Short mmCIF file of C-alpha atoms in Angstrom, two decimals:
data_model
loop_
_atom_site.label_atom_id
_atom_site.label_comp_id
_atom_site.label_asym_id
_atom_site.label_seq_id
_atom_site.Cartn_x
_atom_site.Cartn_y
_atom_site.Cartn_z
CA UNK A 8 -22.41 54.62 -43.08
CA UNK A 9 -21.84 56.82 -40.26
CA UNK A 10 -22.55 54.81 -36.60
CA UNK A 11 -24.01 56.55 -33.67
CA UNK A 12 -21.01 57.86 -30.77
CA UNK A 13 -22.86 55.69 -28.42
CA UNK A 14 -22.04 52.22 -31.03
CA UNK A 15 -19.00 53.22 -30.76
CA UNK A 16 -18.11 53.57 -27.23
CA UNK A 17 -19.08 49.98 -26.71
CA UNK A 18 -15.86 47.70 -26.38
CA UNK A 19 -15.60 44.25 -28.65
CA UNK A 20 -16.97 41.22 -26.38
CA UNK A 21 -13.58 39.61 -25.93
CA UNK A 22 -14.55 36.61 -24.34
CA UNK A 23 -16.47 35.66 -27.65
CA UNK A 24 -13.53 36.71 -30.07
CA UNK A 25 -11.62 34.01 -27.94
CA UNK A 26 -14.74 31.79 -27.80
CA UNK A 27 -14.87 31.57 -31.49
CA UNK A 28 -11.27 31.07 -32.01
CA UNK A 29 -11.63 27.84 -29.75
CA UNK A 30 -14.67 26.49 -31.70
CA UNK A 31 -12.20 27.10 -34.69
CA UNK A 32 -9.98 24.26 -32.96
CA UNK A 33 -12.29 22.23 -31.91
CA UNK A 34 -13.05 21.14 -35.23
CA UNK A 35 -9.48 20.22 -36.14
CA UNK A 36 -9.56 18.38 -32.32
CA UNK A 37 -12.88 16.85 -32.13
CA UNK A 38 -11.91 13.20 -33.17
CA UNK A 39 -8.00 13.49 -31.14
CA UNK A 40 -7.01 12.39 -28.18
CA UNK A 41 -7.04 15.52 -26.66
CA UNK A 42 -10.54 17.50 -27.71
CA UNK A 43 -10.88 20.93 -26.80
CA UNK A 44 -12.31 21.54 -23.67
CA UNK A 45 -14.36 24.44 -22.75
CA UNK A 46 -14.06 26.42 -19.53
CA UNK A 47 -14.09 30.08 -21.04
CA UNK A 48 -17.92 30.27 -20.83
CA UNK A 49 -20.16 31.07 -18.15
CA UNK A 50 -22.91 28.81 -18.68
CA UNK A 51 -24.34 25.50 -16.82
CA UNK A 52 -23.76 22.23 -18.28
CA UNK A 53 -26.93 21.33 -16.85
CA UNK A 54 -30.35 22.09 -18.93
CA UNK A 55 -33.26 23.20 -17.20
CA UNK A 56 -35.01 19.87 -15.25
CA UNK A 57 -37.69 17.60 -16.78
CA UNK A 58 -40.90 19.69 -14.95
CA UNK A 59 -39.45 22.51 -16.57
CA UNK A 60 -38.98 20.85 -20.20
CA UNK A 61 -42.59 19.93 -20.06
CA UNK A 62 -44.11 23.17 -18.85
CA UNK A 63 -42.83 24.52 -21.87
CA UNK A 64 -44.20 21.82 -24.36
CA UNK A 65 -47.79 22.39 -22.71
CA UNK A 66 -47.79 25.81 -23.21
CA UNK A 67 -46.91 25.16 -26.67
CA UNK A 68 -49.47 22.64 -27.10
CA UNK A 69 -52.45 24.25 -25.15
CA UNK A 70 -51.61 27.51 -27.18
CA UNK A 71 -50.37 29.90 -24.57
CA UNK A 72 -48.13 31.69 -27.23
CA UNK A 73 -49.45 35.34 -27.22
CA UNK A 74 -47.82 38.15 -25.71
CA UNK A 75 -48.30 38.50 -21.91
CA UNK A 76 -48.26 42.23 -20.11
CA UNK A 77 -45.14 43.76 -20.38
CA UNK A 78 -44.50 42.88 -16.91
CA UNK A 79 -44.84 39.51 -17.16
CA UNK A 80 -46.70 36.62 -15.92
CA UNK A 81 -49.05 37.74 -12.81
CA UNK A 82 -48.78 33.97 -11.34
CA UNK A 83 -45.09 33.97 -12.20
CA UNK A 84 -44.34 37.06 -10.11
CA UNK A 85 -46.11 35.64 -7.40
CA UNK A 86 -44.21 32.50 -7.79
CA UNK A 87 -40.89 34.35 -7.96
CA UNK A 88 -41.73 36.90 -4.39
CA UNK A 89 -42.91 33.32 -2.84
CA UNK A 90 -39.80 31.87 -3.79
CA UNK A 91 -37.66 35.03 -1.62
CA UNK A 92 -40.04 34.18 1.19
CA UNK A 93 -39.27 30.53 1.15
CA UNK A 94 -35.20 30.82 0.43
CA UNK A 95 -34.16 34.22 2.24
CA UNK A 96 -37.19 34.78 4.13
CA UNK A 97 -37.73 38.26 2.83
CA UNK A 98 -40.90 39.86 2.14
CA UNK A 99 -40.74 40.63 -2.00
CA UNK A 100 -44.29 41.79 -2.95
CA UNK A 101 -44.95 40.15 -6.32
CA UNK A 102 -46.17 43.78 -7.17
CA UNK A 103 -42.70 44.94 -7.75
CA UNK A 104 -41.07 42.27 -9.36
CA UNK A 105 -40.98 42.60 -13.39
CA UNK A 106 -40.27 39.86 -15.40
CA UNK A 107 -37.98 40.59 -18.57
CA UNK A 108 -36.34 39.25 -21.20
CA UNK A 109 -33.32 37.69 -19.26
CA UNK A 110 -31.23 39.76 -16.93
CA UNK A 111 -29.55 41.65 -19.97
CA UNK A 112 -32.83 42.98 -20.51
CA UNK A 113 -33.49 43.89 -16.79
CA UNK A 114 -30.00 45.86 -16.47
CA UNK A 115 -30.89 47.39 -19.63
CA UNK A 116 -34.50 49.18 -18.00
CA UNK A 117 -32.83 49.89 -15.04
CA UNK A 118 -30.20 52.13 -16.83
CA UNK A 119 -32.74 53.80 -18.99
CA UNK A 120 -34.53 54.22 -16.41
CA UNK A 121 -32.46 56.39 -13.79
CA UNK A 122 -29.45 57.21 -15.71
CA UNK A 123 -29.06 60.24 -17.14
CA UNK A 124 -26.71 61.70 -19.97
CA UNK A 125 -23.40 62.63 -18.18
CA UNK A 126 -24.14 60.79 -14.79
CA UNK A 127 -21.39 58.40 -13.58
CA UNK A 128 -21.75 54.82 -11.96
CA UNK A 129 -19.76 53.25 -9.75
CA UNK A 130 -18.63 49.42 -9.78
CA UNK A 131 -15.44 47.35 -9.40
CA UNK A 132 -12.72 46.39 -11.32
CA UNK A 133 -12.56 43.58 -12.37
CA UNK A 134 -16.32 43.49 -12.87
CA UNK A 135 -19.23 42.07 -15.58
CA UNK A 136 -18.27 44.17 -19.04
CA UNK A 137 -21.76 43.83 -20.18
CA UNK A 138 -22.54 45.61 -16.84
CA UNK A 139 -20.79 48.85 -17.71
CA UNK A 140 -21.97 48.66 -21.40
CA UNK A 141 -25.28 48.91 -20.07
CA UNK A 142 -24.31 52.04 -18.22
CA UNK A 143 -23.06 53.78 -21.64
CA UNK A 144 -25.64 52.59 -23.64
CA UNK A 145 -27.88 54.77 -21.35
CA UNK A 146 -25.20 58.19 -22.07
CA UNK A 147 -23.89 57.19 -18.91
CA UNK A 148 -20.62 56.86 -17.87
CA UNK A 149 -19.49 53.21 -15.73
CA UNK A 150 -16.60 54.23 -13.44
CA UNK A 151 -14.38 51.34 -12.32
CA UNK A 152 -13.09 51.60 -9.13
CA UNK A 153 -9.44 49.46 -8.83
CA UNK A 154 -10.16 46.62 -5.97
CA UNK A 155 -7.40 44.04 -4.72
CA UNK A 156 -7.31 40.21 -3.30
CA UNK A 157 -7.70 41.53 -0.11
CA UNK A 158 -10.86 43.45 -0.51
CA UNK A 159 -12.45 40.22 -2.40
CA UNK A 160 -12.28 42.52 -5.14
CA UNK A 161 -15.22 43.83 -4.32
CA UNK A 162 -16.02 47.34 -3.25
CA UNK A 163 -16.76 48.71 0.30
CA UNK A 164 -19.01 51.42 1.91
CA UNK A 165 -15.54 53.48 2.28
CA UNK A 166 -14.28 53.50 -1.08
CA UNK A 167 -17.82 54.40 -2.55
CA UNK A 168 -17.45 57.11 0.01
CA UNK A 169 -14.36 58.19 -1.06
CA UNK A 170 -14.97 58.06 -4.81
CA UNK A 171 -18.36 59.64 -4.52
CA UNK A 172 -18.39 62.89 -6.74
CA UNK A 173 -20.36 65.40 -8.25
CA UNK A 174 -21.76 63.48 -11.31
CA UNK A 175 -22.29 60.02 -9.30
CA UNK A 176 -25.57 58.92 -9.58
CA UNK A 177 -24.95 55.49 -7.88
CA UNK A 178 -23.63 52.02 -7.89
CA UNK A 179 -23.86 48.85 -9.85
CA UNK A 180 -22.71 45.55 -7.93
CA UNK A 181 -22.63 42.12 -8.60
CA UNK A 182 -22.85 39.94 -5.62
CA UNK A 183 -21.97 37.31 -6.30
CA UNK A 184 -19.56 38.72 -8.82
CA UNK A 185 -17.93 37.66 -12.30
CA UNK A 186 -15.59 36.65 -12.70
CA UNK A 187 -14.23 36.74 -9.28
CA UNK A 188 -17.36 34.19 -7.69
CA UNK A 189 -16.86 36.87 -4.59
CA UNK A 190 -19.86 38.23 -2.50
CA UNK A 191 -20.36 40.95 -0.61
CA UNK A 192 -21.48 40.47 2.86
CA UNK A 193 -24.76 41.75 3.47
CA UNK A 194 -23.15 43.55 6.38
CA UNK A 195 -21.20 45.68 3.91
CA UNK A 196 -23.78 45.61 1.45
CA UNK A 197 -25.95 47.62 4.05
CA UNK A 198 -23.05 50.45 4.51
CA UNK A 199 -22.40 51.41 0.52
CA UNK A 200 -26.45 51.30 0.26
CA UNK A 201 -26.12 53.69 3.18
CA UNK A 202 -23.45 56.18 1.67
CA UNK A 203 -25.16 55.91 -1.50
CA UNK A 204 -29.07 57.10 0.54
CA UNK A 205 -27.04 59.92 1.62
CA UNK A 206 -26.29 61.11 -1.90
CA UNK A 207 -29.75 60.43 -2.98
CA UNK A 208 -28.61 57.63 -5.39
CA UNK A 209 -29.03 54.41 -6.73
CA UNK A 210 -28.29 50.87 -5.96
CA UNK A 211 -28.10 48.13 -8.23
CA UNK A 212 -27.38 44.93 -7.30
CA UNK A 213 -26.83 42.10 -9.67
CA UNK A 214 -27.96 39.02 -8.03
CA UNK A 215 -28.33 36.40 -10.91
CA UNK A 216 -25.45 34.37 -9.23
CA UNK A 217 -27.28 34.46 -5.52
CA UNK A 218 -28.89 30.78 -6.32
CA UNK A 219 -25.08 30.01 -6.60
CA UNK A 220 -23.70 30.57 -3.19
CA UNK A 221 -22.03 28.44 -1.16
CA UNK A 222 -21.28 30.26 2.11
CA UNK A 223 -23.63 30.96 4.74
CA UNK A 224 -22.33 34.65 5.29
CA UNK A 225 -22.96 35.49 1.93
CA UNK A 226 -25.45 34.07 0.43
CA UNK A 227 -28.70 36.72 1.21
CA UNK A 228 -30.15 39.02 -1.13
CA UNK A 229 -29.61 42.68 -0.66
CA UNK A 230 -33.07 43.03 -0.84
CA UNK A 231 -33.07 42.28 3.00
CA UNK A 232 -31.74 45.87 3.29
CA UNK A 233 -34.81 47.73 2.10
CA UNK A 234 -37.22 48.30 -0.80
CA UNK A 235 -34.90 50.87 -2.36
CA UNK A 236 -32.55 47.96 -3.15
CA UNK A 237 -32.76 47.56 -7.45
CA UNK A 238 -31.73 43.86 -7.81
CA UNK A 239 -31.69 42.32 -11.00
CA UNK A 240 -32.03 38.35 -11.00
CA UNK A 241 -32.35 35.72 -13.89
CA UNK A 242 -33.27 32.27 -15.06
CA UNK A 243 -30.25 31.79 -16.43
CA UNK A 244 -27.51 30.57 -13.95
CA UNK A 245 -29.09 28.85 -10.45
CA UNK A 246 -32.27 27.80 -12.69
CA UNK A 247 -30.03 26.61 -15.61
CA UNK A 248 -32.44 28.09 -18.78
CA UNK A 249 -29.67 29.90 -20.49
CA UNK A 250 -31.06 30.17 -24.24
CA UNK A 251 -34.39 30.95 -22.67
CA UNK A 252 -33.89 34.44 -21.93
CA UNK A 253 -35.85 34.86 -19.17
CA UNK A 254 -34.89 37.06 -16.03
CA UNK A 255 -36.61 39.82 -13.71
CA UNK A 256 -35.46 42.68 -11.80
CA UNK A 257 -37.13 43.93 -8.27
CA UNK A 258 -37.27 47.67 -8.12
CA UNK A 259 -39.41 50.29 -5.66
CA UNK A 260 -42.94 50.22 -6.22
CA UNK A 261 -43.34 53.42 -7.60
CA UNK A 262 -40.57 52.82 -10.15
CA UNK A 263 -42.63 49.66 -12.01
CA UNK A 264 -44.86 52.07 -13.62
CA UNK A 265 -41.67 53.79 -15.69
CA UNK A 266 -39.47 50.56 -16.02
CA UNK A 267 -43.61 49.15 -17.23
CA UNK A 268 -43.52 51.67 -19.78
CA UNK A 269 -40.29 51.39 -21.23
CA UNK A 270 -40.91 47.43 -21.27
CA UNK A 271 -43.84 48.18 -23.24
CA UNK A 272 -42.14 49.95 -26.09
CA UNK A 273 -38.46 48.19 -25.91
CA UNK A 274 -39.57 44.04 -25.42
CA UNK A 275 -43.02 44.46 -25.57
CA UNK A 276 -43.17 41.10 -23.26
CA UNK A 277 -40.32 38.48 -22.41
CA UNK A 278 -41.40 34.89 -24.16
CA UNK A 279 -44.35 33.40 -23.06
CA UNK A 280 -43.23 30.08 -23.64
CA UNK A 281 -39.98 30.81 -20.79
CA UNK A 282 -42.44 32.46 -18.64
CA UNK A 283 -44.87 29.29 -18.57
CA UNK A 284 -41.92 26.79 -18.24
CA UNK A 285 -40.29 29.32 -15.10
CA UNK A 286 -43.74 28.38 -13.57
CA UNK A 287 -42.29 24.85 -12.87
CA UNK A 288 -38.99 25.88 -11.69
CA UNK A 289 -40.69 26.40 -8.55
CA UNK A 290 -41.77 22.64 -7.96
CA UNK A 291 -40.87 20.94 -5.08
CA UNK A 292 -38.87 18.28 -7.46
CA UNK A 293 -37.39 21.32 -9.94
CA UNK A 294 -36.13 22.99 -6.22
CA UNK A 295 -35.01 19.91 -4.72
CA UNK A 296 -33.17 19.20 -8.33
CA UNK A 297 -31.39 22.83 -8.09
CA UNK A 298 -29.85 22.72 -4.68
CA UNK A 299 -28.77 18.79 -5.98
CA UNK A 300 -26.45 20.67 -8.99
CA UNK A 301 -25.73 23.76 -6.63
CA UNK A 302 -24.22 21.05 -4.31
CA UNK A 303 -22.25 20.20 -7.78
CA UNK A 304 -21.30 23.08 -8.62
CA UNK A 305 -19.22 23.61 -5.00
CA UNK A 306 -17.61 20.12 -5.15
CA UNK A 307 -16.20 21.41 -8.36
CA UNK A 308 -15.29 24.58 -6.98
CA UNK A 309 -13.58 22.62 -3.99
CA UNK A 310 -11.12 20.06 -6.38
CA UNK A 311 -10.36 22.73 -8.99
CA UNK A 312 -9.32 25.61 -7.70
CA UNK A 313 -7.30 23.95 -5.27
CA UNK A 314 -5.88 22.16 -8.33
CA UNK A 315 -5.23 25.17 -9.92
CA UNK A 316 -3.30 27.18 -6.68
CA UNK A 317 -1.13 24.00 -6.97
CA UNK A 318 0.16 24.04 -10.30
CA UNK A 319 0.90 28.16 -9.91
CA UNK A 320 -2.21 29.25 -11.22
CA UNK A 321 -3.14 31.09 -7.86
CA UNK A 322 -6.76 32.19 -7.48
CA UNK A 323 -6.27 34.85 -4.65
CA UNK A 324 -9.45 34.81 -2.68
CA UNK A 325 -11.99 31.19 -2.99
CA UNK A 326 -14.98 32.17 -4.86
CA UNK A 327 -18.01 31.88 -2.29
CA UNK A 328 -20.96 31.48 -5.36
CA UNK A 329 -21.57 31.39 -8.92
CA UNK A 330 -18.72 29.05 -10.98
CA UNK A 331 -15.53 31.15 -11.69
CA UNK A 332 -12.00 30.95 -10.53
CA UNK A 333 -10.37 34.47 -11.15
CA UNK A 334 -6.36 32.95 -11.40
CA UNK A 335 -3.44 35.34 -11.41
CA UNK A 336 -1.24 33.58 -14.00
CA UNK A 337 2.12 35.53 -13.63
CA UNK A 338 3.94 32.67 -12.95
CA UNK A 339 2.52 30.42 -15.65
CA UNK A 340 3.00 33.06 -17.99
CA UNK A 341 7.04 33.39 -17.00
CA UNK A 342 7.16 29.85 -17.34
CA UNK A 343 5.72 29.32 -20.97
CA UNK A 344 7.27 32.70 -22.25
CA UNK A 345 4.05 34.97 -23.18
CA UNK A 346 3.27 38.09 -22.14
CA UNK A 347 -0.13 37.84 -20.26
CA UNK A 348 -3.62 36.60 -19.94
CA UNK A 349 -4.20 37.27 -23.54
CA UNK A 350 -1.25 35.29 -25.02
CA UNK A 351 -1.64 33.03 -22.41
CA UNK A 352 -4.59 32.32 -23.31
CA UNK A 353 -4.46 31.41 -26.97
CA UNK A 354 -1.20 29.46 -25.59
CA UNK A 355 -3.20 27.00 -23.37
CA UNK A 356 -5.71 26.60 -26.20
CA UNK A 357 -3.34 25.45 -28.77
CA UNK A 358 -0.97 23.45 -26.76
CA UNK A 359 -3.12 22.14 -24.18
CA UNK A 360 -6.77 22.30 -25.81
CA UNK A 361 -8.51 24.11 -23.19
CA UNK A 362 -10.45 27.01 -23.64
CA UNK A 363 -9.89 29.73 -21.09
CA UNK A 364 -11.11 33.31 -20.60
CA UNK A 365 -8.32 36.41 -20.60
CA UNK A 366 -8.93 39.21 -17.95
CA UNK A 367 -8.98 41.77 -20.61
CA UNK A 368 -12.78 42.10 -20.70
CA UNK A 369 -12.99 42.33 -16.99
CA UNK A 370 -11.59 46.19 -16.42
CA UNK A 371 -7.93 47.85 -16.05
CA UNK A 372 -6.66 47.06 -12.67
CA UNK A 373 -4.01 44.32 -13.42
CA UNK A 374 -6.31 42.54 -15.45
CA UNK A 375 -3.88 41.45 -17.66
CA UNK A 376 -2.60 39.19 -15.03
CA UNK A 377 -5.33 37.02 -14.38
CA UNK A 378 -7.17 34.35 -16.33
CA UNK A 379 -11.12 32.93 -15.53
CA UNK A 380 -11.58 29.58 -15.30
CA UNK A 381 -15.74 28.25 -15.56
CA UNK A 382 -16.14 25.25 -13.45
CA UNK A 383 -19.76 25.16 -14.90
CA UNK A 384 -18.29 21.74 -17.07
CA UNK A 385 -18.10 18.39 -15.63
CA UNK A 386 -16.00 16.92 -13.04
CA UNK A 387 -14.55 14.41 -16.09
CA UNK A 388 -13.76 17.64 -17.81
CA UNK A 389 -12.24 19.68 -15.18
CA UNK A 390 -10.31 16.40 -14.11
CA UNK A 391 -8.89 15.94 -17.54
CA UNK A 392 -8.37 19.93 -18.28
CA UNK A 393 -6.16 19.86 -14.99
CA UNK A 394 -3.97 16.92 -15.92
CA UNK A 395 -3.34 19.31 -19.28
CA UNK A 396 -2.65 21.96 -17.48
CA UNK A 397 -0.35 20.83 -15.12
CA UNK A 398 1.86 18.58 -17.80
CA UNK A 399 1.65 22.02 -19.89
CA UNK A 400 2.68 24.26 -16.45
CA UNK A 401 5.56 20.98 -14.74
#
């Protein structure tokens, strides 16, 4: 059977290929002394709090099961613009927020929704591969634009100046950013959305880390900017509902009608179930519960990748959000004998039991040298995967 050009321009998902290959030795593990140990994923250990849990079994058992508008939950976009008030004291009218069916979803509208055959986006490299799928799945074209340690890897209001051509239609950004956990400073952020105005384009900003930050100077929504800002946001990560699939994006008014339609036909709605549970996130308790495991999250962030920098596993710039250490593992790889992240990788799984992530999925520009860490596991677990690694790496 012939597939469709567009099938086959999407790239294999190699963080899974690995992820599968680990849950292949964690079986043969599980009952050792050493057990696998997971840190390739990007997913909270944490499930979504007790309010939450029960929100959803009451909608189950007072039958609110049937599909919702395609936009979602009135009361649950009105929850979600209340919540930007309340956290980043911006202004979000609930009007044009759209719930969807996780953030996947939400990139996926926002593609088909201004991209056109033959139009090219910008974003960095290393960035979300998922992110430029979405881009090609739309007959667009995702161009990755090389970024270094010293610009955060992220890009800047120059270099999207500078790159700018006659096909660009725009940008896509993730602030913060997988797999690098960088930000981009709103003060930057307001420069590339001003270079990309002057073309007329687009900018998307993918924001479902922004819950996740842990620095003052990065940590607002580019949303602040102005209501031409397309930010796509999700349940999944700061509101730890993962398998819910639940997420929303925030475009221009007059854009909800088109991204409304294409919901309509594509989804239909996102669950009902999610979008009744979401309605608890926003409880004083469920809030006061998520900054308690965001304030987890960074004490992880500040033991491991210190740990890691030590043992010559050097993460270049300290992620500021989300739960990623982007390590350059030249050195480790010298010392064991493999030829980069991939081999590496597969290396520290079978000797050492711990599940990493190669930088092959991530883009071109010297991927190969660096390795992603999650810190989303436990303290006991990133304690223990550390002692591994640094008998392994001695």
């Amino acid at each position: 059977m012939q597939v469709s050009q567009r099938a086959q321009r999407i790239e294999p998902f190699y963080v899974m290929e690995v992820a599968k290959a680990a849950q292949a030795l964690a079986a043969s593990t599980a009952n050792s002394d050493q057990p696998m140990i997971f840190l390739n994923m990007g997913e909270p250990d944490f499930t979504a709090p007790p309010l939450v849990q029960e929100a959803a079994s009451r909608a189950v058992r007072s039958g609110f099961t049937q599909y919702t508008q395609a936009t979602g939950l009135p009361e649950l976009r009105e929850r979600i613009g209340q919540w930007y008030a309340q956290r980043f004291g911006v202004n979000v009218p609930a009007r044009r927020i759209v719930i969807t069916a996780g953030a996947s979803a939400a990139l996926q509208l926002a593609c088909l929704a201004l991209v056109n055959p033959g139009d090219e986006v910008m974003m960095p490299d290393p960035s979300y591969p998922c992110n430029r799928h979405f881009v090609s799945a739309a007959d667009g074209t995702a161009v990755l634009i090389p970024t270094t340690a010293a610009e955060r890897f992220q890009l800047s209001g120059q270099k999207v100046a500078a790159a700018w051509g006659d096909k660009t239609r725009g940008v896509l950004l993730a602030s913060p950013s997988n797999p690098t956990g960088t930000s981009i400073s709103l003060s930057e952020m307001k420069l590339i959305h001003e270079v990309v105005q002057g073309h007329g384009g687009i900018s998307i900003i993918d924001e479902i880390y922004l819950g996740l930050s842990h620095e003052a100077e990065f940590g607002q929504t580019a949303l602040a900017l102005d209501d031409q800002i397309i930010s796509i946001n999700s349940f999944s990560k700061y509101f730890n509902m993962t398998g819910w699939r639940l997420g929303w994006l925030v475009v221009p008014e007059d854009l909800v009608p088109v991204i409304e339609r294409l919901a309509q036909n594509l989804f239909i709605c996102p669950s009902t179930i999610a979008q009744h549970a979401a309605l608890a996130c926003f409880e004083t308790e469920s809030l006061a519960e998520y900054e308690r495991r965001r304030a987890e999250f960074k004490a992880r962030r500040d033991f491991f990748l210190p740990t890691l920098n030590a043992m010559g596993l050097t993460v270049p710039v300290m992620a500021d959000g989300a739960f990623y250490a982007w390590a350059d593992c030249t050195a480790a790889c010298e010392k064991l004998g493999v030829t980069g992240s991939w081999d590496l990788a597969f290396e520290l799984m079978n000797r050492a039991h711990v599940a990493v992530t190669p930088g092959r999925d991530f883009g071109h520009a010297d991927t190969a040298k660096f390795i992603r860490f999650s810190t989303a596991s436990s303290m006991t677990q990133l304690r223990e995967a550390a002692s591994r690694l640094s008998a392994l790496l001695a």
